[in-house]
Structures are given as structure tokens and as C-alpha cells.
Amino acid sequence: MSAKVAVVVPIHDQEAWLPAALESLRHQRLTDWECVIVADGSPGDTAAAAAAILDDARVTLVEDAANRGLGAVLNRGLDLTSAPLVAYLPADDVMHAEHLAALVEALEADPAAPLAVTGLRHDTDRTTTGRIEGEPLQLVQVMHRRTADRWVERDELTTDDLDRMLWDRLLTAGPAATTGRVTATWSSHPGQRHRLMREPWGGINPYRSRYGVTAPLRFHSTAGHLHDEVEHYRTFRERPPTPRAPDGLRILLVGELAHNPDRVLTLAERGHELHGLWTDRPLWFNTVGPLPFGHVSEVPREGWRDAVRELAPDVIYGLLNWQAVPFVHEVLSADLGIPFVWHFKEGPWFSREHGHWPMLVDLHTRTDGVIYSSPELRDWFHATVPASRTRPSCIVDGDLPKAEWLMGEQSPRLSERDGQVHTVIAGRPMGPPSEVVEELARHDVHLHVYSEKGHAQMREWVTEVRRVAPRHLHLHPQVDQEDWVAEFSQYDAGWLHDVRSTNGGDLHAATWGDLNYPARIGTYAAAGVPMIQRDSHGSIVASEQLIRDLDLGFTWREPSDLLQSLQDAERLDRLRKSVWSQRDRFTFDAHTDQIVSFLRARSS
């Protein structure tokens, strides 16, 4: 005879938590349950962690060798059980003694309810009798009637939104029943799946690295925008490989590839053979492999030293941001006898803050060559790490987009339609101050901000600007590269970071904002958008020098200066043409030959 309740226990790399969860199940007042523990390619010893309960005939352990994702694991649990009611017990949560009984009683009291919800203890000592504020319904707090519905699996959508994965579909049959009681504890810790998925805690690349995902993802966290790698990179992935040229290099990419990872395909398209060895601790924007656009062979992290020796690349190309420094330094320190080039984008202060500074110094003094992202960053390192002056070097911004994204024609500008000025921020709103936005709004200058992550991460700024300029702040979702030209060319000007430099020309007083080229420069250039840069005359500011040298935009000191420039239609039109005519130089393709020449010179 079937049990009344099926309890599905998913686990991946949380064996330390599992015994407490299973003990809480064993002590339920309701004993008419069956349980299946599904280990989803877990690296731990799940059988040992569950040993105390495995002699219970109600319990089954299933261990899958490969990780398939939460949705697949939960569906496997549904398929391996038959009870008419289904509950869930993540390995890091616990049920209180009345939990299953309370949920069953709620469903029996409301025969039309498709599921029942109980309250939780969470975040150490907080409680709720329903949803945790800002969260979907948690697995441990729900019991539902068995239906033909299944959880959304990884190949369809990867998300931390459990409502989208199943609950919303179940609730189309009617409202949930509630127990009104707190009968379970939802744990809070850094290893949780939802934290690994949500920016800035995690994101698509930490998720890919943690679970060893090899296929392109359709990934949408509750804190960010949809990353559809399946469609976005399809044409690159399906493109036939370019045969290695007679003089083609075998290049081992080490570290991570940041915001515009597909740029490295320009190396492959010139007949060079690419391999990748990646950091296992990326942040959300640190792209790591297996790469969703293909054409880069993976070197396994386990036993990577022997694998690299066997591969025998012509050159190791280490890159790009501070998060990659520890692993790239580890590869350098292995002393494999392979020429090594280090390409650094951002940012030395973060390396200091996180204890990586000695490693970063080594990468600038012990490698066979260094590529800097701006002349100012090179000069800063030469002043701060004098020994770096002896290393051969060149300058290329390391995170430029691929030229193929410069597609489409410019759109009519919004200002041509309504006679008002429209400015844009592509990405996080690193300024301008709310009082500047307020002053501009009085003269009908609008500010459009793109990026769900940016809205969330800069919430205080958004809230304040919305208060002072409610009709002139417009929030938009993220725009992928294929739509850059059509979308951003609608605007009269684009904001760079609001750098108010006080270094007075002293490199030792410079900050990261002074030395960096913001990634959005390439975005604006693609669409022909003039750039707005604060005037820090007398100080060293890389982006300010760039837009002055290339006539890419204008600088300002006071809001009145800014307003005057934004209302000068003739000047804006000239700048727009200037930016549009130079946009190719802000692609990685324009600098690939320079990089190849530098790598080749180091490898010879």
C-alpha cells in the first residue's frame, strides 16, 4: 500500500547538512511517508552522510554520477515515488516534528487546494507564516498534490525562482491552503543554490563553475536579466572551425574572459588554436568555460599541470580581472617552461583589498610580457611596481566586443520625436549624483538606465533619483549586443562613470576610476553615442583623455556646462558622426593582430 506522503531530498555537495535533515524526517509525528534521497552528481559521500537512516525501509538513496540540475533531480524524485502528496526536504533544511502532519491537515481541510504552505524559521531567528519577503515559496515549506506537472529543467531554463519552476503552474488550479504555523527551518548560508545564482553573490558563471555545466544555458536569476546563451551564441557555436594556420599559435587561455568573452574567437578565426583553463571562483561577469560559443577546447582543472605539459601550448595567455589573479598566479608559479603573457583589465586596488597584491606584482614582473588596458594603467604600474618597466608590454583594452555585434542601422533619436533631451546609462549607474539629475530634469533632460542588476545593486541611487526626477528617470531591461545599435542610438548622449578625480596629475594619488576604461565605452561607440565625462582638468583620468583625444564626447564641471552641451544640437550631431566613424576601433577585432604579434614575439 502506498504511503500518504512522498518526501524528496535533493542534495549536491551538502553532505555536512544532510544528517540533521534526515533526523528531522525520522522524528515526524506523521510516520506514513516514503523518502527518496537523490544525489545530483554530488562530490561528497552521500551514502555515508545518510547511513543512519538507510536501514529504514521507507528510504531510498539514488546517486547520479553527473549533475543535471535541481529541476531534473526533483522530477527524478517524483518518478521514484508514488504517494499522492509530495513534500521536499533540501539537505540543508529541517522539519519540525509537526511539519508533515500540519501540511497534510491543511490539504485535507481544503480539498480544492493544489498545495499547502507552512511557515518557516529563517535567517537565524526570524519567522514567517507564509513567504519569506522577496523570495519564492521554498521547497521545505510546500506540500502539493501529485499531478502530471513537472519541474522546469536546466535545458529549458535555469532559475532560482521556484514559482516559475513549478508552483505557479500548480496554483492555476486554485489558491494554496496554509497551516498558519511555523513548522520548518530554512537555512541561510553561502553555499545555497539561490545565492550561487543571484548577482552579486553569484550568477551564471559561478553557477556554471560550481555545477560543472557543459552546455549553453538559458539562465535567469531573480536579481538579473535573462542570459540566453543558447540563442545568443548559436551562430558562433554552429560555425565550422577555422583550420589551424601554418604559422598558427597554440594558445592556452588561463583565468576568465569577463563581459565580452566571444572576442577570443577572433584569434581562432585567424587560424590559432585555443584551449581554456579557468578559475573555479568566478564572479557573475567572469566568463569561464566550457564556453557557450565553442571553438575553445577545455583543459581539465583536475590534473591540469600534466594536461598542460601534454598540450604543450606555444604561449599561455593569462587574463583578465582581479578575480582570476590567484589561479593565474598558480599557473605561473608551476614553472611549466611555457612563455607566459599577462593581460590585466581591473583592478589593482581590489587585488590589494583581497590579499592578492603580491601575486599581482609577480604577474607584472615575472611573466614574459604584459598587456595593459590603458596607457594610464601602464604608467601607474610602472610607478607603483618599478620592476614592471623591464617587461615587454603593449596596450589593448582587454574586454572589447567582437566586431560582428556592430550590426544594424541607427534608430531615430527620441529627441527628434518629443523635442526633449534623452541621455542613457548602459549598465550600473555609477553616477551622476541625484542633484545633477534633478537640475537637468528641470530642463526636460531625461535619463534612461539599462540593466536589471544595476537597478538592484544601486537601489539607493535609483530610489533617490526617482524621488527628485520621477518623470525623467526611465528604467529599462538589459540589452544584448545584437540590439546595441538599434537601442542606444536613440539617445543624444551616454554617461560614463562619474569620476571626480583629485589626483592632480600624481599617479600615486590615482584611483581605479582614474585609470579604467569603462566597458560601456564600447557599447556607446557601437551605436555612435556621444559620451559624457566629468572634467577633471589637471588630473590623470584615462577615459577623459580618451574622449578628448578621439573627439568622442564632451566634459563638464557644473550642471550648467552639461546642460549647454546637451542642448547644442549642432555639436552633438558632429560628435555623433565622430563616434560612429571610429566605432570599429572599439572592437577586439581591430586589435587582434597586435595581440597575436605580441604573443608570437613572446613565444619565439
Coordinates of C-alpha atoms in Angstrom, one line a residue, residues 80-553:
L80 CA 10.7 7.3 -8.0
T81 CA 7.8 7.8 -5.6
S82 CA 4.1 7.2 -5.7
A83 CA 2.4 8.8 -2.7
P84 CA -0.5 11.1 -3.6
L85 CA 1.1 14.0 -1.6
V86 CA 4.6 15.3 -2.2
A87 CA 6.9 17.2 0.2
Y88 CA 10.5 18.3 -0.2
L89 CA 13.4 18.4 2.2
P90 CA 16.6 20.1 0.9
A91 CA 19.6 18.6 2.6
D92 CA 20.4 21.9 4.4
D93 CA 16.8 22.4 5.8
V94 CA 15.0 20.7 8.7
M95 CA 11.4 19.8 9.5
H96 CA 10.0 20.4 13.0
A97 CA 8.1 17.4 14.4
E98 CA 4.6 18.6 13.4
H99 CA 5.6 19.6 9.8
L100 CA 4.3 16.8 7.6
A101 CA 1.2 16.4 9.8
A102 CA 0.3 20.1 9.7
L103 CA 0.6 20.2 5.9
V104 CA -1.5 17.1 5.4
E105 CA -4.1 18.5 7.7
A106 CA -4.2 21.8 5.7
L107 CA -4.8 19.9 2.4
E108 CA -7.4 17.6 4.0
A109 CA -9.3 20.7 5.3
D110 CA -9.3 22.3 1.8
P111 CA -9.8 19.6 -0.8
A112 CA -9.6 22.1 -3.7
A113 CA -6.2 23.5 -2.7
P114 CA -3.4 22.2 -5.1
L115 CA -0.8 22.8 -2.4
A116 CA -0.3 23.8 1.2
V117 CA 2.2 26.2 2.6
T118 CA 3.6 26.3 6.1
G119 CA 5.6 28.9 8.0
L120 CA 9.3 29.0 8.4
R121 CA 12.1 30.0 10.7
H122 CA 14.7 31.6 8.6
D123 CA 17.8 33.8 8.8
T124 CA 18.7 32.5 12.3
D125 CA 15.8 33.9 14.4
R126 CA 13.2 35.4 12.0
T127 CA 9.9 33.7 11.3
T128 CA 7.1 34.0 8.7
T129 CA 3.8 32.1 8.4
G130 CA 4.0 32.4 4.6
R131 CA 6.5 33.5 2.1
I132 CA 9.8 35.0 3.1
E133 CA 9.7 38.6 1.9
G134 CA 11.2 38.8 -1.6
E135 CA 11.5 35.0 -2.0
P136 CA 9.6 32.4 -3.9
L137 CA 7.9 29.7 -1.8
Q138 CA 10.7 27.4 -0.5
L139 CA 10.8 23.7 -1.2
V140 CA 10.7 22.8 2.5
Q141 CA 7.5 24.8 3.2
V142 CA 5.3 23.3 0.5
M143 CA 3.4 20.1 0.1
H144 CA 1.4 19.6 -3.1
R145 CA -0.9 17.0 -4.6
R146 CA 0.7 14.8 -7.1
T147 CA -0.2 15.9 -10.7
A148 CA 1.2 15.4 -14.1
D149 CA 3.1 18.7 -13.8
R150 CA 6.9 18.6 -13.7
W151 CA 9.6 20.9 -12.6
V152 CA 11.3 23.0 -15.2
E153 CA 14.7 21.5 -16.0
R154 CA 18.1 23.1 -16.8
D155 CA 17.9 22.7 -20.6
E156 CA 14.7 24.7 -20.6
L157 CA 15.5 27.4 -18.1
T158 CA 17.9 27.7 -15.1
T159 CA 16.5 29.9 -12.4
D160 CA 16.3 30.3 -8.6
D161 CA 12.6 31.2 -9.0
L162 CA 10.8 28.1 -7.7
D163 CA 7.5 29.8 -8.6
R164 CA 8.4 29.7 -12.2
M165 CA 9.8 26.2 -11.9
L166 CA 6.5 24.7 -10.7
W167 CA 4.5 26.5 -8.0
D168 CA 2.8 29.0 -10.4
R169 CA 1.5 26.2 -12.6
L170 CA 0.1 24.3 -9.7
L171 CA -1.6 27.4 -8.4
T172 CA -3.5 27.9 -11.6
A173 CA -5.9 25.2 -10.1
G174 CA -6.7 27.4 -7.1
P175 CA -5.3 29.2 -4.1
A176 CA -3.0 27.5 -1.6
A177 CA -4.0 26.2 1.8
T178 CA -2.0 27.5 4.7
T179 CA -1.1 26.0 8.1
G180 CA -0.6 29.3 9.8
R181 CA 2.2 27.7 11.8
V182 CA 6.0 27.7 11.7
T183 CA 6.9 24.0 11.2
A184 CA 10.3 24.1 9.4
T185 CA 13.6 25.9 9.3
W186 CA 15.0 27.2 6.1
S187 CA 18.8 27.6 6.4
S188 CA 20.7 30.6 5.2
H189 CA 24.4 30.1 4.2
P190 CA 26.7 31.0 1.3
G191 CA 26.5 27.5 -0.3
Q192 CA 22.9 27.7 -1.2
R193 CA 21.9 27.3 -4.8
H194 CA 19.9 30.6 -4.9
R195 CA 22.8 32.5 -3.6
L196 CA 25.1 31.0 -6.1
M197 CA 22.7 32.1 -8.8
R198 CA 21.9 35.7 -7.8
E199 CA 24.1 38.6 -8.6
P200 CA 26.2 40.0 -7.0
W201 CA 26.5 36.9 -4.7
G202 CA 26.8 34.7 -7.7
G203 CA 25.4 34.5 -11.2
I204 CA 25.7 32.5 -14.4
N205 CA 29.4 31.9 -14.3
P206 CA 29.7 30.8 -10.6
Y207 CA 26.7 28.5 -11.3
R208 CA 28.5 27.1 -14.3
S209 CA 31.7 26.5 -12.4
R210 CA 30.1 25.0 -9.3
Y211 CA 28.0 22.5 -11.1
G212 CA 30.3 21.7 -14.0
V213 CA 27.7 22.7 -16.6
T214 CA 29.0 22.0 -20.1
A215 CA 26.1 23.2 -22.2
P216 CA 25.0 26.7 -23.0
L217 CA 22.4 28.0 -20.5
R218 CA 19.2 29.9 -20.6
F219 CA 19.7 31.5 -17.2
H220 CA 17.5 34.0 -15.4
S221 CA 18.0 34.8 -11.7
T222 CA 15.5 36.8 -9.7
A223 CA 18.1 39.5 -9.4
G224 CA 19.2 39.8 -13.0
H225 CA 18.2 39.6 -16.6
L226 CA 17.8 36.6 -19.0
H227 CA 21.1 35.2 -20.3
D228 CA 20.1 33.2 -23.3
E229 CA 23.4 31.6 -24.3
V230 CA 21.6 29.1 -26.5
E231 CA 20.4 31.6 -29.0
H232 CA 22.8 34.5 -28.4
Y233 CA 25.9 32.4 -29.3
R234 CA 24.2 29.9 -31.7
T235 CA 25.8 31.3 -34.9
F236 CA 29.3 31.2 -33.4
R237 CA 28.8 27.7 -31.9
E238 CA 27.5 26.3 -35.2
R239 CA 30.2 27.9 -37.3
P240 CA 32.7 25.4 -38.8
P241 CA 36.1 25.7 -37.1
T242 CA 38.9 27.5 -38.9
P243 CA 41.8 25.1 -39.7
R244 CA 44.9 26.0 -37.8
A245 CA 47.1 28.2 -40.0
P246 CA 50.6 27.0 -40.9
D247 CA 52.0 29.7 -38.5
G248 CA 49.1 29.5 -36.1
L249 CA 49.8 29.6 -32.4
R250 CA 48.5 27.1 -29.9
I251 CA 47.3 29.4 -27.2
L252 CA 46.2 28.4 -23.7
L253 CA 43.8 30.9 -22.2
V254 CA 44.1 30.9 -18.4
G255 CA 41.8 32.7 -16.0
E256 CA 38.4 34.2 -17.1
L257 CA 37.1 36.2 -20.1
A258 CA 34.9 38.9 -18.5
H259 CA 31.9 40.6 -20.2
N260 CA 32.7 40.0 -23.9
P261 CA 34.1 36.5 -23.9
D262 CA 33.3 35.7 -27.6
R263 CA 36.0 38.2 -28.6
V264 CA 38.6 35.4 -28.3
L265 CA 37.0 33.8 -31.4
T266 CA 38.9 36.5 -33.4
L267 CA 42.0 34.6 -32.5
A268 CA 40.6 31.3 -33.7
E269 CA 39.3 32.9 -36.9
R270 CA 42.8 33.8 -37.8
G271 CA 43.9 30.2 -37.6
H272 CA 45.1 30.0 -34.0
E273 CA 44.3 27.0 -31.8
L274 CA 42.6 27.9 -28.5
H275 CA 42.4 26.0 -25.2
G276 CA 41.0 27.1 -21.9
L277 CA 41.9 26.6 -18.3
W278 CA 39.6 28.5 -16.0
T279 CA 39.5 29.8 -12.4
D280 CA 36.9 28.0 -10.3
R281 CA 35.9 31.0 -8.3
P282 CA 34.5 33.5 -10.8
L283 CA 32.1 36.3 -10.1
W284 CA 29.0 36.7 -12.2
F285 CA 30.7 38.6 -15.0
N286 CA 33.8 36.4 -15.1
T287 CA 33.1 34.1 -18.0
V288 CA 34.6 30.7 -17.7
G289 CA 34.3 27.5 -19.7
P290 CA 33.1 25.3 -21.1
L291 CA 32.4 28.4 -23.3
P292 CA 28.9 28.6 -24.7
F293 CA 30.2 29.7 -28.2
G294 CA 32.5 26.7 -28.7
H295 CA 35.8 26.6 -30.6
V296 CA 37.9 26.6 -27.4
S297 CA 39.0 23.2 -26.1
E298 CA 38.8 22.6 -22.3
V299 CA 41.8 21.7 -20.2
P300 CA 40.6 19.8 -17.1
R301 CA 41.2 21.5 -13.7
E302 CA 41.9 18.2 -12.1
G303 CA 45.5 17.3 -13.0
W304 CA 45.9 20.5 -15.1
R305 CA 49.7 20.6 -14.8
D306 CA 50.1 17.3 -16.5
A307 CA 47.4 18.2 -19.1
V308 CA 49.2 21.5 -19.9
R309 CA 52.5 19.8 -20.3
E310 CA 51.0 17.2 -22.6
L311 CA 49.2 20.0 -24.6
A312 CA 52.5 21.9 -24.9
P313 CA 51.0 25.3 -25.9
D314 CA 53.2 27.9 -27.7
V315 CA 52.1 30.5 -25.2
I316 CA 50.0 30.9 -22.0
Y317 CA 47.7 34.0 -22.3
G318 CA 46.6 34.9 -18.7
L319 CA 43.6 37.2 -18.3
L320 CA 41.7 39.3 -17.2
N321 CA 40.4 40.8 -14.0
W322 CA 41.4 40.7 -10.3
Q323 CA 39.3 37.6 -9.5
A324 CA 41.5 35.5 -11.8
V325 CA 44.8 36.6 -10.1
P326 CA 45.2 33.7 -7.6
F327 CA 44.7 30.9 -10.2
V328 CA 46.7 32.6 -13.0
H329 CA 49.5 33.1 -10.5
E330 CA 49.2 29.4 -9.5
V331 CA 49.8 28.5 -13.2
L332 CA 52.7 31.0 -13.4
S333 CA 54.2 29.5 -10.3
A334 CA 54.0 26.0 -11.7
D335 CA 57.0 27.0 -13.8
L336 CA 56.0 24.9 -16.8
G337 CA 58.6 26.3 -19.1
I338 CA 56.0 27.9 -21.4
P339 CA 56.1 31.6 -22.4
F340 CA 53.5 33.5 -20.4
V341 CA 51.7 36.8 -21.2
W342 CA 49.5 38.5 -18.6
H343 CA 46.6 40.8 -19.7
F344 CA 45.1 42.9 -16.9
K345 CA 41.9 44.9 -17.0
E346 CA 40.7 45.6 -13.5
G347 CA 41.6 46.4 -10.8
P348 CA 44.8 46.6 -8.7
W349 CA 43.0 48.1 -5.6
F350 CA 40.7 45.1 -5.5
S351 CA 43.7 42.8 -5.5
R352 CA 45.2 44.7 -2.6
E353 CA 41.9 44.5 -0.7
H354 CA 41.6 40.8 -1.2
G355 CA 45.2 39.9 -0.4
H356 CA 46.3 39.2 -4.0
W357 CA 48.8 42.1 -4.3
P358 CA 52.0 40.0 -4.1
M359 CA 50.6 37.7 -6.7
L360 CA 49.7 40.6 -9.0
V361 CA 53.2 42.1 -8.6
D362 CA 54.6 38.7 -9.7
L363 CA 52.3 38.7 -12.8
H364 CA 53.7 42.1 -13.8
T365 CA 57.3 41.3 -13.1
R366 CA 57.8 37.5 -13.7
T367 CA 55.8 37.0 -16.9
D368 CA 57.3 37.3 -20.4
G369 CA 55.1 40.2 -21.3
V370 CA 52.2 42.3 -20.0
I371 CA 49.2 43.8 -21.9
Y372 CA 47.7 46.8 -20.1
S373 CA 44.2 48.1 -20.7
S374 CA 45.1 51.8 -20.8
P375 CA 48.3 53.9 -21.0
E376 CA 47.4 55.3 -17.6
L377 CA 47.2 51.9 -16.0
R378 CA 50.6 51.0 -17.5
D379 CA 52.1 54.2 -16.2
W380 CA 50.6 53.5 -12.7
F381 CA 52.1 50.1 -12.6
H382 CA 55.5 51.4 -13.8
A383 CA 55.3 54.0 -10.9
T384 CA 54.0 51.6 -8.3
V385 CA 55.9 48.4 -9.3
P386 CA 59.1 49.8 -10.9
A387 CA 60.4 46.3 -11.8
S388 CA 57.4 46.0 -14.2
R389 CA 59.2 48.5 -16.5
T390 CA 61.6 45.8 -17.6
R391 CA 58.8 43.6 -19.0
P392 CA 57.8 43.9 -22.7
S393 CA 54.4 45.5 -22.9
C394 CA 51.6 46.8 -25.1
I395 CA 48.2 48.4 -24.6
V396 CA 44.9 46.9 -25.6
D397 CA 41.6 47.2 -23.7
G398 CA 41.1 43.5 -22.8
D399 CA 37.2 43.5 -22.8
L400 CA 36.2 44.9 -26.1
P401 CA 33.2 43.4 -28.0
K402 CA 33.5 41.4 -31.2
A403 CA 33.1 43.4 -34.4
E404 CA 30.1 41.2 -35.6
W405 CA 28.0 42.9 -33.0
L406 CA 28.2 46.2 -34.9
M407 CA 25.0 45.3 -36.7
G408 CA 22.1 47.3 -38.0
E409 CA 21.4 50.9 -38.6
Q410 CA 21.0 53.8 -36.2
S411 CA 17.4 54.5 -35.0
P412 CA 15.7 57.9 -35.0
R413 CA 16.5 59.7 -31.8
L414 CA 13.8 60.2 -29.1
S415 CA 14.6 63.9 -29.0
E416 CA 13.5 64.2 -32.7
R417 CA 10.1 63.0 -31.6
D418 CA 9.5 65.0 -28.4
G419 CA 11.9 67.9 -28.6
Q420 CA 13.5 66.9 -25.2
V421 CA 17.0 65.6 -24.5
H422 CA 17.4 61.9 -23.7
T423 CA 20.6 60.5 -22.1
V424 CA 21.5 56.9 -21.3
I425 CA 23.4 54.8 -18.9
A426 CA 24.3 51.3 -20.2
G427 CA 24.9 49.3 -17.1
R428 CA 25.2 50.2 -13.4
P429 CA 24.5 53.8 -12.7
M430 CA 28.0 55.0 -11.5
G431 CA 26.6 58.5 -11.1
P432 CA 25.6 61.1 -11.9
P433 CA 24.6 62.5 -8.5
S434 CA 20.8 62.8 -7.9
E435 CA 21.1 66.6 -7.6
V436 CA 22.6 66.8 -11.1
V437 CA 19.8 64.6 -12.5
E438 CA 17.2 66.8 -10.7
E439 CA 18.7 70.0 -12.2
L440 CA 18.7 68.5 -15.7
A441 CA 15.1 67.3 -15.3
R442 CA 14.0 70.9 -14.7
H443 CA 15.1 71.5 -18.3
D444 CA 13.5 68.3 -19.6
V445 CA 16.7 66.2 -19.9
H446 CA 15.8 62.5 -19.4
L447 CA 17.9 59.7 -18.0
H448 CA 17.4 56.1 -19.2
V449 CA 19.1 53.3 -17.3
Y450 CA 19.6 49.8 -18.7
S451 CA 20.3 46.7 -16.5
E452 CA 18.2 44.9 -14.0
K453 CA 21.3 44.1 -12.0
G454 CA 22.2 47.8 -12.0
H455 CA 18.8 48.7 -10.7
A456 CA 19.1 46.3 -7.9
Q457 CA 22.7 46.9 -6.9
M458 CA 22.3 50.7 -7.0
R459 CA 18.9 50.7 -5.3
E460 CA 19.5 53.7 -3.1
W461 CA 20.6 55.8 -6.1
V462 CA 17.5 54.7 -8.1
T463 CA 15.2 55.5 -5.2
E464 CA 16.6 59.0 -4.7
V465 CA 16.7 59.9 -8.4
R466 CA 13.1 58.6 -8.7
R467 CA 12.1 60.9 -5.9
V468 CA 13.7 64.1 -7.3
A469 CA 13.0 63.4 -11.0
P470 CA 10.1 61.0 -11.2
R471 CA 9.1 61.8 -14.8
H472 CA 12.6 61.9 -16.1
L473 CA 14.1 58.6 -14.9
H474 CA 13.4 55.6 -17.0
L475 CA 14.5 52.0 -16.1
H476 CA 14.9 49.5 -18.9
P477 CA 16.0 45.8 -19.1
Q478 CA 19.4 44.7 -20.2
V479 CA 20.2 44.9 -23.9
D480 CA 22.3 42.2 -25.6
Q481 CA 25.0 43.1 -28.2
E482 CA 22.8 42.4 -31.2
D483 CA 20.5 45.2 -30.2
W484 CA 23.1 47.8 -29.1
V485 CA 23.0 49.8 -32.3
A486 CA 19.2 50.0 -32.6
E487 CA 18.5 50.6 -28.9
F488 CA 21.3 53.0 -27.8
S489 CA 21.4 55.1 -31.0
Q490 CA 18.1 56.6 -29.9
Y491 CA 19.9 58.7 -27.3
D492 CA 21.6 62.0 -27.5
A493 CA 24.5 61.2 -25.2
G494 CA 25.7 58.4 -22.9
W495 CA 27.1 58.7 -19.4
L496 CA 30.5 57.2 -18.5
H497 CA 31.4 56.7 -14.8
D498 CA 31.1 59.9 -12.8
V499 CA 34.8 60.2 -12.0
R500 CA 35.6 63.3 -9.9
S501 CA 39.3 62.9 -9.8
T502 CA 41.5 64.7 -7.3
N503 CA 44.9 63.1 -8.2
G504 CA 46.3 66.4 -9.6
G505 CA 48.5 64.6 -12.1
D506 CA 50.1 62.4 -9.4
L507 CA 49.9 58.7 -10.4
H508 CA 50.4 57.7 -6.7
A509 CA 47.2 59.5 -5.9
A510 CA 45.2 58.0 -8.8
T511 CA 42.2 55.7 -8.1
W512 CA 40.8 52.9 -10.2
G513 CA 38.2 55.3 -11.6
D514 CA 41.0 57.4 -12.9
L515 CA 42.8 54.5 -14.7
N516 CA 39.9 52.4 -16.1
Y517 CA 38.2 52.4 -19.4
P518 CA 34.6 51.6 -18.6
A519 CA 33.2 48.7 -20.6
R520 CA 30.3 50.9 -21.7
I521 CA 32.6 52.9 -24.0
G522 CA 32.5 50.0 -26.5
T523 CA 28.7 49.9 -26.2
Y524 CA 28.2 53.6 -26.9
A525 CA 30.8 53.5 -29.7
A526 CA 28.9 50.7 -31.4
A527 CA 25.8 52.8 -31.5
G528 CA 27.5 56.2 -32.3
V529 CA 26.5 57.7 -29.0
P530 CA 28.5 60.8 -27.8
M531 CA 29.9 60.3 -24.3
I532 CA 29.5 62.4 -21.2
Q533 CA 32.6 62.7 -19.0
R534 CA 33.2 64.9 -15.9
D535 CA 36.0 67.4 -16.4
S536 CA 38.9 66.7 -14.1
H537 CA 41.4 69.1 -15.6
G538 CA 44.9 68.7 -14.2
S539 CA 44.3 65.1 -13.1
I540 CA 45.1 61.8 -14.8
V541 CA 41.9 60.2 -16.0
A542 CA 42.1 57.6 -18.7
S543 CA 38.5 57.9 -20.1
E544 CA 38.7 61.7 -20.1
Q545 CA 41.9 61.6 -22.1
L546 CA 40.5 59.1 -24.5
I547 CA 37.3 61.1 -25.4
R548 CA 39.4 64.3 -25.7
D549 CA 42.0 62.6 -28.0
L550 CA 39.4 60.9 -30.2
D551 CA 36.6 63.5 -30.1
L552 CA 34.1 61.0 -28.6
G553 CA 32.1 63.3 -26.4

